[in-house]
Short mmCIF file of C-alpha atoms and ligand atoms in Angstrom, two decimals:
data_model
loop_
_atom_site.label_atom_id
_atom_site.label_comp_id
_atom_site.label_asym_id
_atom_site.label_seq_id
_atom_site.Cartn_x
_atom_site.Cartn_y
_atom_site.Cartn_z
CA MET A 1 -11.95 -32.54 -23.68
CA SER A 2 -10.49 -32.10 -20.21
CA VAL A 3 -7.51 -29.72 -19.79
CA GLU A 4 -5.16 -32.70 -19.04
CA LYS A 5 -6.40 -34.55 -22.25
CA LEU A 6 -5.89 -31.41 -24.24
CA ALA A 7 -2.44 -30.84 -22.89
CA MET A 8 -1.50 -34.46 -23.68
CA ALA A 9 -3.04 -34.52 -27.16
CA ASN A 10 -1.42 -31.30 -28.29
CA SER A 11 1.77 -32.04 -26.28
CA ILE A 12 1.65 -28.34 -25.32
CA LEU A 13 4.27 -28.53 -22.87
CA GLU A 14 6.74 -29.96 -25.38
CA GLY A 15 5.16 -27.33 -27.71
CA PHE A 16 6.50 -24.48 -25.63
CA VAL A 17 10.04 -26.07 -25.31
CA ASP A 18 10.10 -26.56 -29.11
CA ARG A 19 8.81 -23.12 -29.73
CA GLU A 20 11.43 -21.46 -27.45
CA SER A 21 14.31 -23.53 -29.02
CA LYS A 22 13.28 -22.46 -32.42
CA LEU A 23 12.24 -18.93 -31.88
CA LEU A 24 14.52 -17.71 -29.17
CA ALA A 25 18.18 -16.40 -29.76
CA PRO A 26 20.92 -18.50 -28.18
CA TYR A 27 21.47 -15.64 -25.67
CA ALA A 28 17.87 -15.56 -24.61
CA THR A 29 16.90 -17.07 -21.30
CA LYS A 30 14.98 -20.34 -21.88
CA SER A 31 12.23 -21.20 -19.50
CA TYR A 32 12.96 -24.96 -19.88
CA GLU A 33 16.43 -24.37 -18.64
CA SER A 34 14.94 -22.35 -15.48
CA LEU A 35 16.62 -23.02 -12.14
CA GLY A 36 13.13 -23.64 -10.90
CA ARG A 37 11.25 -22.31 -7.77
CA LYS A 38 12.34 -22.31 -4.17
CA HIS A 39 9.34 -24.53 -3.41
CA ALA A 40 9.17 -27.37 -6.25
CA GLU A 41 5.82 -27.38 -8.00
CA PRO A 42 4.70 -29.39 -10.98
CA ASP A 43 4.78 -27.31 -14.33
CA SER A 44 1.54 -25.86 -15.60
CA PRO A 45 0.34 -28.09 -18.53
CA PHE A 46 -0.24 -25.24 -20.90
CA ARG A 47 1.91 -22.20 -19.79
CA SER A 48 5.57 -21.83 -19.62
CA PRO A 49 7.07 -21.25 -16.26
CA PHE A 50 7.60 -17.44 -16.90
CA GLN A 51 4.04 -17.03 -18.17
CA ARG A 52 2.89 -18.60 -14.99
CA ASP A 53 5.10 -15.95 -13.03
CA ARG A 54 3.62 -13.09 -15.00
CA ASP A 55 0.13 -14.35 -14.07
CA ARG A 56 1.00 -14.68 -10.37
CA ILE A 57 2.30 -11.22 -10.34
CA LEU A 58 -0.84 -9.88 -12.39
CA HIS A 59 -3.21 -11.52 -9.78
CA SER A 60 -1.38 -10.31 -6.71
CA SER A 61 -2.88 -7.53 -4.65
CA ALA A 62 0.26 -5.54 -4.60
CA TYR A 63 -0.09 -5.35 -8.50
CA ARG A 64 -3.60 -4.28 -8.37
CA ARG A 65 -2.81 -1.42 -5.95
CA LEU A 66 -0.54 0.02 -8.40
CA SER A 67 -3.53 1.57 -10.04
CA GLY A 68 -3.98 3.55 -6.81
CA LYS A 69 -0.34 4.82 -6.65
CA MET A 70 1.05 7.92 -8.30
CA GLN A 71 3.76 7.85 -10.69
CA VAL A 72 4.79 11.51 -10.67
CA PHE A 73 1.56 13.41 -10.46
CA THR A 74 -1.26 13.03 -7.94
CA GLY A 75 -4.75 12.05 -8.63
CA GLU A 76 -6.01 15.42 -7.71
CA MET A 77 -4.00 16.95 -10.53
CA GLY A 78 -6.29 15.39 -13.26
CA ASP A 79 -6.98 11.93 -14.76
CA TYR A 80 -4.83 12.08 -18.06
CA HIS A 81 -1.36 11.24 -16.57
CA ARG A 82 0.12 8.04 -15.83
CA THR A 83 -0.35 6.02 -12.63
CA ARG A 84 2.24 3.49 -11.48
CA LEU A 85 0.14 0.82 -13.12
CA THR A 86 -0.11 2.43 -16.52
CA HIS A 87 3.59 3.22 -16.36
CA THR A 88 4.22 -0.42 -15.63
CA GLN A 89 2.01 -1.50 -18.60
CA GLU A 90 3.80 0.92 -20.95
CA VAL A 91 7.31 -0.46 -19.73
CA ALA A 92 5.94 -4.13 -20.44
CA SER A 93 4.93 -3.15 -23.85
CA ILE A 94 8.03 -1.53 -24.96
CA ALA A 95 10.12 -4.09 -23.46
CA ARG A 96 8.30 -6.78 -25.31
CA THR A 97 8.45 -5.15 -28.51
CA ILE A 98 12.26 -4.92 -28.31
CA GLY A 99 12.42 -8.43 -26.78
CA ARG A 100 10.53 -10.09 -29.55
CA ALA A 101 12.58 -8.15 -32.30
CA THR A 102 15.84 -9.29 -30.71
CA ARG A 103 14.34 -12.90 -29.98
CA LEU A 104 14.68 -12.61 -26.20
CA ASN A 105 12.15 -14.41 -23.89
CA GLU A 106 9.03 -12.30 -23.82
CA ASP A 107 7.34 -14.11 -21.08
CA LEU A 108 10.32 -13.46 -18.78
CA ILE A 109 10.42 -9.88 -20.00
CA GLU A 110 6.71 -9.35 -19.14
CA ALA A 111 7.01 -10.98 -15.71
CA LEU A 112 10.04 -8.72 -14.81
CA ALA A 113 8.19 -5.63 -16.11
CA LEU A 114 5.08 -6.26 -14.31
CA CYS A 115 7.01 -6.74 -11.02
CA HIS A 116 9.56 -3.93 -11.49
CA ASP A 117 7.56 -1.26 -9.44
CA ILE A 118 5.40 -3.65 -7.36
CA GLY A 119 7.27 -2.26 -4.16
CA HIS A 120 6.54 1.36 -4.67
CA PRO A 121 5.06 3.07 -1.61
CA PRO A 122 2.29 5.66 -1.86
CA TYR A 123 3.55 9.29 -3.24
CA GLY A 124 6.15 7.80 -5.56
CA HIS A 125 9.73 8.83 -4.88
CA ALA A 126 8.63 11.33 -2.15
CA GLY A 127 7.12 8.53 -0.25
CA GLU A 128 10.03 6.39 -0.62
CA ASP A 129 12.42 9.14 0.56
CA ALA A 130 10.29 9.81 3.65
CA LEU A 131 9.99 5.98 4.53
CA SER A 132 13.82 5.70 4.07
CA GLU A 133 14.39 8.56 6.47
CA CYS A 134 11.99 7.08 9.01
CA MET A 135 13.78 3.76 8.81
CA VAL A 136 17.36 5.17 8.69
CA ASP A 137 18.36 3.11 12.00
CA ILE A 138 17.14 -0.06 10.50
CA GLY A 139 18.81 0.22 7.10
CA GLY A 140 16.31 2.50 5.40
CA PHE A 141 13.64 1.53 2.77
CA SER A 142 14.22 0.72 -0.92
CA HIS A 143 11.14 0.02 -3.31
CA ASN A 144 13.13 -2.54 -5.23
CA GLN A 145 13.93 -4.44 -2.13
CA PHE A 146 10.34 -4.16 -0.90
CA GLY A 147 9.24 -5.51 -4.14
CA LEU A 148 11.27 -8.55 -3.60
CA THR A 149 9.84 -8.89 0.02
CA ILE A 150 6.39 -8.77 -1.39
CA VAL A 151 6.78 -11.49 -4.00
CA GLU A 152 8.82 -13.61 -1.58
CA GLU A 153 6.97 -13.20 1.67
CA ILE A 154 4.07 -10.81 1.89
CA GLU A 155 1.77 -12.04 -0.74
CA ILE A 156 -0.03 -14.95 0.59
CA ARG A 157 -2.05 -16.63 -2.08
CA TYR A 158 -1.14 -20.27 -1.87
CA PRO A 159 -1.65 -22.64 1.13
CA ASP A 160 1.72 -24.35 0.60
CA PHE A 161 4.16 -21.56 0.70
CA PRO A 162 4.53 -17.73 1.53
CA GLY A 163 4.98 -15.36 -1.69
CA LEU A 164 4.30 -16.16 -5.12
CA ASN A 165 7.10 -18.80 -5.57
CA LEU A 166 8.09 -17.21 -8.70
CA SER A 167 11.04 -18.63 -10.84
CA LEU A 168 14.49 -18.00 -9.53
CA GLU A 169 15.24 -16.02 -12.61
CA VAL A 170 12.49 -13.52 -12.00
CA LEU A 171 13.68 -13.15 -8.29
CA GLU A 172 17.23 -12.74 -9.65
CA GLY A 173 16.06 -10.04 -11.94
CA GLN A 174 14.36 -7.95 -9.25
CA ALA A 175 17.37 -8.49 -6.96
CA ARG A 176 19.59 -6.88 -9.61
CA ARG A 177 17.19 -3.81 -9.40
CA VAL A 178 18.21 -3.52 -5.66
CA ASP A 179 21.91 -3.65 -6.30
CA LYS A 180 22.76 -1.52 -9.36
CA SER A 181 26.40 -1.30 -8.39
CA GLY A 182 27.23 -3.09 -11.64
CA THR A 183 29.54 -5.50 -9.81
CA GLY A 184 29.26 -9.27 -10.18
CA PRO A 185 28.14 -11.01 -13.37
CA ARG A 186 26.05 -9.18 -15.79
CA PRO A 187 22.21 -9.73 -15.59
CA ALA A 188 20.48 -11.74 -18.36
CA LEU A 189 19.57 -9.61 -21.33
CA GLU A 190 15.75 -9.61 -20.43
CA VAL A 191 16.52 -7.90 -17.07
CA GLN A 192 18.79 -5.41 -18.72
CA LEU A 193 16.12 -4.66 -21.38
CA VAL A 194 13.28 -3.98 -18.78
CA ASP A 195 15.76 -1.44 -17.17
CA ALA A 196 16.29 0.26 -20.49
CA ALA A 197 12.58 0.30 -21.24
CA ASP A 198 11.69 1.75 -17.87
CA SER A 199 13.88 4.80 -18.65
CA MET A 200 12.57 5.08 -22.22
CA THR A 201 9.02 4.97 -21.18
CA TYR A 202 9.25 7.54 -18.26
CA ASP A 203 11.25 10.01 -20.38
CA ALA A 204 8.42 9.99 -22.95
CA HIS A 205 5.37 9.75 -20.63
CA ASP A 206 6.67 12.29 -18.13
CA THR A 207 7.33 14.73 -21.02
CA ASP A 208 3.81 14.27 -22.18
CA ASP A 209 2.11 14.47 -18.70
CA ALA A 210 4.17 17.63 -17.72
CA LEU A 211 3.13 19.30 -21.21
CA LYS A 212 -0.59 18.11 -20.64
CA LEU A 213 -0.60 19.56 -17.04
CA ARG A 214 1.25 22.72 -18.32
CA LEU A 215 3.91 22.50 -15.68
CA VAL A 216 6.24 23.20 -18.79
CA ASP A 217 5.77 24.47 -22.26
CA LEU A 218 7.11 23.26 -25.49
CA ASP A 219 9.00 26.50 -26.13
CA GLU A 220 11.09 25.54 -23.03
CA LEU A 221 11.46 21.98 -24.02
CA GLU A 222 12.61 23.01 -27.59
CA ASN A 223 15.92 23.98 -26.07
CA LEU A 224 16.73 20.36 -25.47
CA GLY A 225 18.41 18.41 -28.20
CA LEU A 226 16.22 15.36 -28.11
CA ILE A 227 12.94 17.29 -28.23
CA ARG A 228 14.21 19.64 -30.89
CA ASN A 229 15.14 16.53 -32.86
CA CYS A 230 11.82 15.00 -32.36
CA LEU A 231 9.98 18.18 -33.27
CA LYS A 232 11.83 18.77 -36.37
CA TYR A 233 10.68 15.24 -37.58
CA VAL A 234 7.04 15.89 -36.50
CA ASP A 235 7.04 19.34 -38.30
CA SER A 236 8.62 17.72 -41.33
CA GLN A 237 5.91 15.19 -41.68
CA HIS A 238 2.83 17.22 -40.52
CA ALA A 239 2.85 20.98 -40.96
CA GLY A 240 0.50 23.19 -38.86
CA LEU A 241 -0.72 20.66 -36.25
CA ASP A 242 -2.54 22.11 -33.31
CA SER A 243 -0.67 22.02 -29.97
CA GLY A 244 -2.55 18.90 -28.63
CA MET A 245 -1.78 16.84 -31.77
CA ARG A 246 1.78 18.29 -31.92
CA ARG A 247 2.32 17.12 -28.41
CA LYS A 248 1.03 13.63 -29.09
CA ALA A 249 3.05 13.37 -32.22
CA LEU A 250 6.16 14.55 -30.22
CA VAL A 251 5.59 11.74 -27.60
CA HIS A 252 4.95 9.18 -30.17
CA ARG A 253 8.30 10.25 -31.93
CA LEU A 254 10.19 10.20 -28.58
CA LEU A 255 9.25 6.65 -28.03
CA ASP A 256 9.79 5.57 -31.60
CA LEU A 257 13.25 7.11 -31.73
CA GLN A 258 14.50 5.50 -28.49
CA VAL A 259 13.12 2.19 -29.58
CA VAL A 260 14.58 2.31 -33.09
CA ASP A 261 18.08 3.62 -31.59
CA LEU A 262 18.04 0.78 -28.95
CA LEU A 263 17.30 -1.96 -31.59
CA ASP A 264 19.93 -0.54 -33.78
CA THR A 265 22.60 -0.27 -31.06
CA LEU A 266 21.64 -3.67 -29.47
CA GLY A 267 21.39 -5.37 -32.79
CA LYS A 268 24.95 -4.32 -33.87
CA SER A 269 26.38 -5.19 -30.45
CA LEU A 270 24.60 -8.57 -30.62
CA ASP A 271 26.07 -9.21 -34.06
CA GLN A 272 29.60 -8.19 -32.93
CA ARG A 273 29.64 -10.19 -29.71
CA GLN A 274 27.87 -13.48 -31.00
CA PHE A 275 26.93 -14.70 -27.45
CA GLN A 276 26.11 -18.35 -27.57
CA SER A 277 24.43 -18.57 -24.24
CA VAL A 278 23.05 -16.62 -21.27
CA ASP A 279 26.43 -17.62 -19.45
CA ASP A 280 28.27 -15.70 -22.39
CA VAL A 281 26.17 -12.71 -21.52
CA ARG A 282 26.85 -12.97 -17.83
CA ALA A 283 30.54 -13.31 -18.34
CA SER A 284 30.87 -10.36 -20.52
CA GLU A 285 30.94 -6.63 -19.64
CA PHE A 286 28.02 -6.02 -21.82
CA LEU A 287 25.18 -3.69 -20.87
CA ILE A 288 22.07 -2.62 -22.90
CA GLU A 289 22.37 1.03 -23.42
CA PRO A 290 21.24 3.61 -26.00
CA SER A 291 23.86 4.88 -28.54
CA SER A 292 26.13 7.48 -26.98
CA GLU A 293 24.65 10.44 -28.84
CA LEU A 294 21.01 9.44 -27.68
CA GLY A 295 22.32 8.66 -24.21
CA GLU A 296 23.59 12.19 -23.90
CA MET A 297 20.35 13.66 -25.27
CA LYS A 298 18.35 11.58 -22.68
CA ARG A 299 20.56 12.85 -19.88
CA GLU A 300 19.83 16.42 -20.87
CA LEU A 301 16.10 15.82 -21.02
CA GLU A 302 16.16 13.95 -17.69
CA SER A 303 18.01 16.83 -15.92
CA PHE A 304 15.50 19.24 -17.33
CA LEU A 305 12.63 17.11 -16.17
CA TYR A 306 14.38 16.72 -12.68
CA GLN A 307 14.66 20.48 -12.22
CA ASN A 308 11.48 21.85 -13.92
CA VAL A 309 8.97 19.06 -13.41
CA TYR A 310 9.90 16.70 -10.56
CA ARG A 311 10.97 19.70 -8.54
CA HIS A 312 8.16 22.02 -9.93
CA GLU A 313 6.80 24.19 -7.10
CA LYS A 314 3.42 22.31 -7.33
CA LEU A 315 5.11 18.89 -6.63
CA ILE A 316 7.46 20.33 -4.08
CA ALA A 317 4.47 21.39 -2.00
CA MET A 318 2.85 18.02 -2.47
CA ARG A 319 6.21 16.26 -1.71
CA SER A 320 6.74 18.11 1.52
CA GLU A 321 2.99 17.46 2.80
CA ALA A 322 3.18 13.76 1.77
CA GLN A 323 6.53 13.29 3.57
CA SER A 324 5.41 15.00 6.86
CA ARG A 325 2.26 12.90 6.92
CA ILE A 326 4.09 9.78 6.24
CA GLN A 327 6.62 10.54 9.01
CA GLU A 328 3.62 11.34 11.42
CA LEU A 329 1.65 8.05 10.65
CA TYR A 330 4.87 6.00 10.76
CA ALA A 331 5.70 7.40 14.40
CA LYS A 332 1.94 6.61 15.46
CA TYR A 333 2.41 2.83 14.39
CA VAL A 334 5.76 2.75 15.96
CA ALA A 335 4.57 4.16 19.26
CA ASP A 336 1.33 1.91 19.43
CA PRO A 337 1.58 -1.43 17.38
CA SER A 338 -1.86 -2.22 18.47
CA LEU A 339 -2.98 0.13 15.62
CA PHE A 340 -1.84 -2.51 13.13
CA PRO A 341 -4.58 -4.57 11.85
CA GLU A 342 -4.47 -7.89 13.84
CA LYS A 343 -3.32 -10.03 10.99
CA TYR A 344 -0.20 -8.12 10.77
CA LEU A 345 1.01 -8.78 14.30
CA PRO A 346 2.76 -12.04 13.79
CA ARG A 347 4.75 -10.35 10.94
CA ALA A 348 5.43 -7.18 13.25
CA HIS A 349 6.76 -9.57 15.91
CA SER A 350 9.18 -11.35 13.43
CA ILE A 351 10.58 -8.37 11.70
CA GLY A 352 10.25 -5.73 14.46
CA ILE A 353 7.75 -2.81 14.75
CA SER A 354 9.72 -0.29 12.86
CA ARG A 355 10.09 -2.37 9.71
CA MET A 356 6.55 -3.40 9.98
CA ALA A 357 5.35 0.31 10.18
CA GLY A 358 7.33 1.06 7.08
CA GLU A 359 6.12 -2.04 5.25
CA TYR A 360 2.47 -1.55 6.12
CA ILE A 361 2.51 2.15 4.96
CA ALA A 362 4.65 1.19 1.87
CA GLY A 363 1.80 -1.17 0.71
CA MET A 364 -0.86 1.55 0.79
CA THR A 365 -2.41 3.19 -2.05
CA ASP A 366 -2.26 7.06 -2.06
CA ARG A 367 -6.02 7.17 -1.14
CA PHE A 368 -5.94 4.45 1.52
CA PHE A 369 -2.87 6.24 2.97
CA GLU A 370 -4.93 9.43 3.14
CA GLN A 371 -7.91 7.61 4.76
CA THR A 372 -5.79 5.85 7.27
CA PHE A 373 -3.81 9.08 8.13
CA GLU A 374 -7.03 10.89 8.84
CA ARG A 375 -8.42 8.04 11.02
CA ILE A 376 -5.28 7.53 13.03
CA THR A 377 -4.09 10.95 13.52
CA GLY A 378 -7.39 12.75 13.69
CA ASN A 379 -6.17 15.37 11.29
CA GLN A 380 -8.14 16.17 8.07
CA ILE A 381 -6.11 16.41 4.95
CA ARG A 382 -8.61 18.36 2.91
CA GLY A 383 -11.02 21.06 4.29
MG1 MG B 1 9.41 2.16 -13.40
#
């Protein structure tokens, strides 16, 4: 049977409309109420619009490159810790779990989660800070803004339009990451949830990676309320675990505690507020947040991670080397635009050489950056 016949026979398109209206809560974003795409396209016969968005992001080259971009720790430091890609997958997984339990739109959640870090430059936040400094005269650099530019302009995968032509709800969700000032209408709950899941995920996995890499030890971490709380639970369930198993159990508990707390807090708020539509959410002051106790413990953990992990001497050394390399390569491209691959010249012409240099570097994986740096500057990075 052809795909068209299959779709017709099973009324699949009506099936997802029917499924969403039955399964999703009144406050969830329905794909059949989507504002559509900038360039009109017929619907897929067997995928909802947000499923299609998710697939478009998944098949983009910027998404694949996330596997070669560091999250917090570089590739040379080992192969246990998260990359930008595995972080993204963890965010999608946690956000979908909470989204399903609260009857939000999982397809939209997944599309937003896969997109959320797609604009990250090489070397994580160190790379972002360096680019932003290079580009200070032209408005700086933001990975969230660049993520939007990638999906709207840079990915060329379709003959009829630039970018991925994502649903306006996905674009709006990414745009809300650019402006987190909190002014204007509230974002849809799916957008808020991905933001919350991002924080839950990195608090847990950065703790795990930092312990595994021995940048911190459990004794230091035990001074923090959240870690103490989780270890108390772990030890009450399993006495005498070896340190590796205890670390794994701790991280498991860290995630579980955050998910359960959010479900509890969010569930109570949703009961209380009785949102009847996405418009009700937008018009409210509501924000998805952990309980105030957990929020405080998370802040304590985050400030510890900032001081002792993100600013650990090993990372500080990497950070300053990466930043000076980015500045050096950026200056080379700005001084001599003929160094850009030829296919980038039309875009360089339209957005300007300086922004093109920033975008080109931001699109690179860590390894491709290093190879390009060595080739263009003639400086060897290692021995
Ligand atoms: Mg993230």
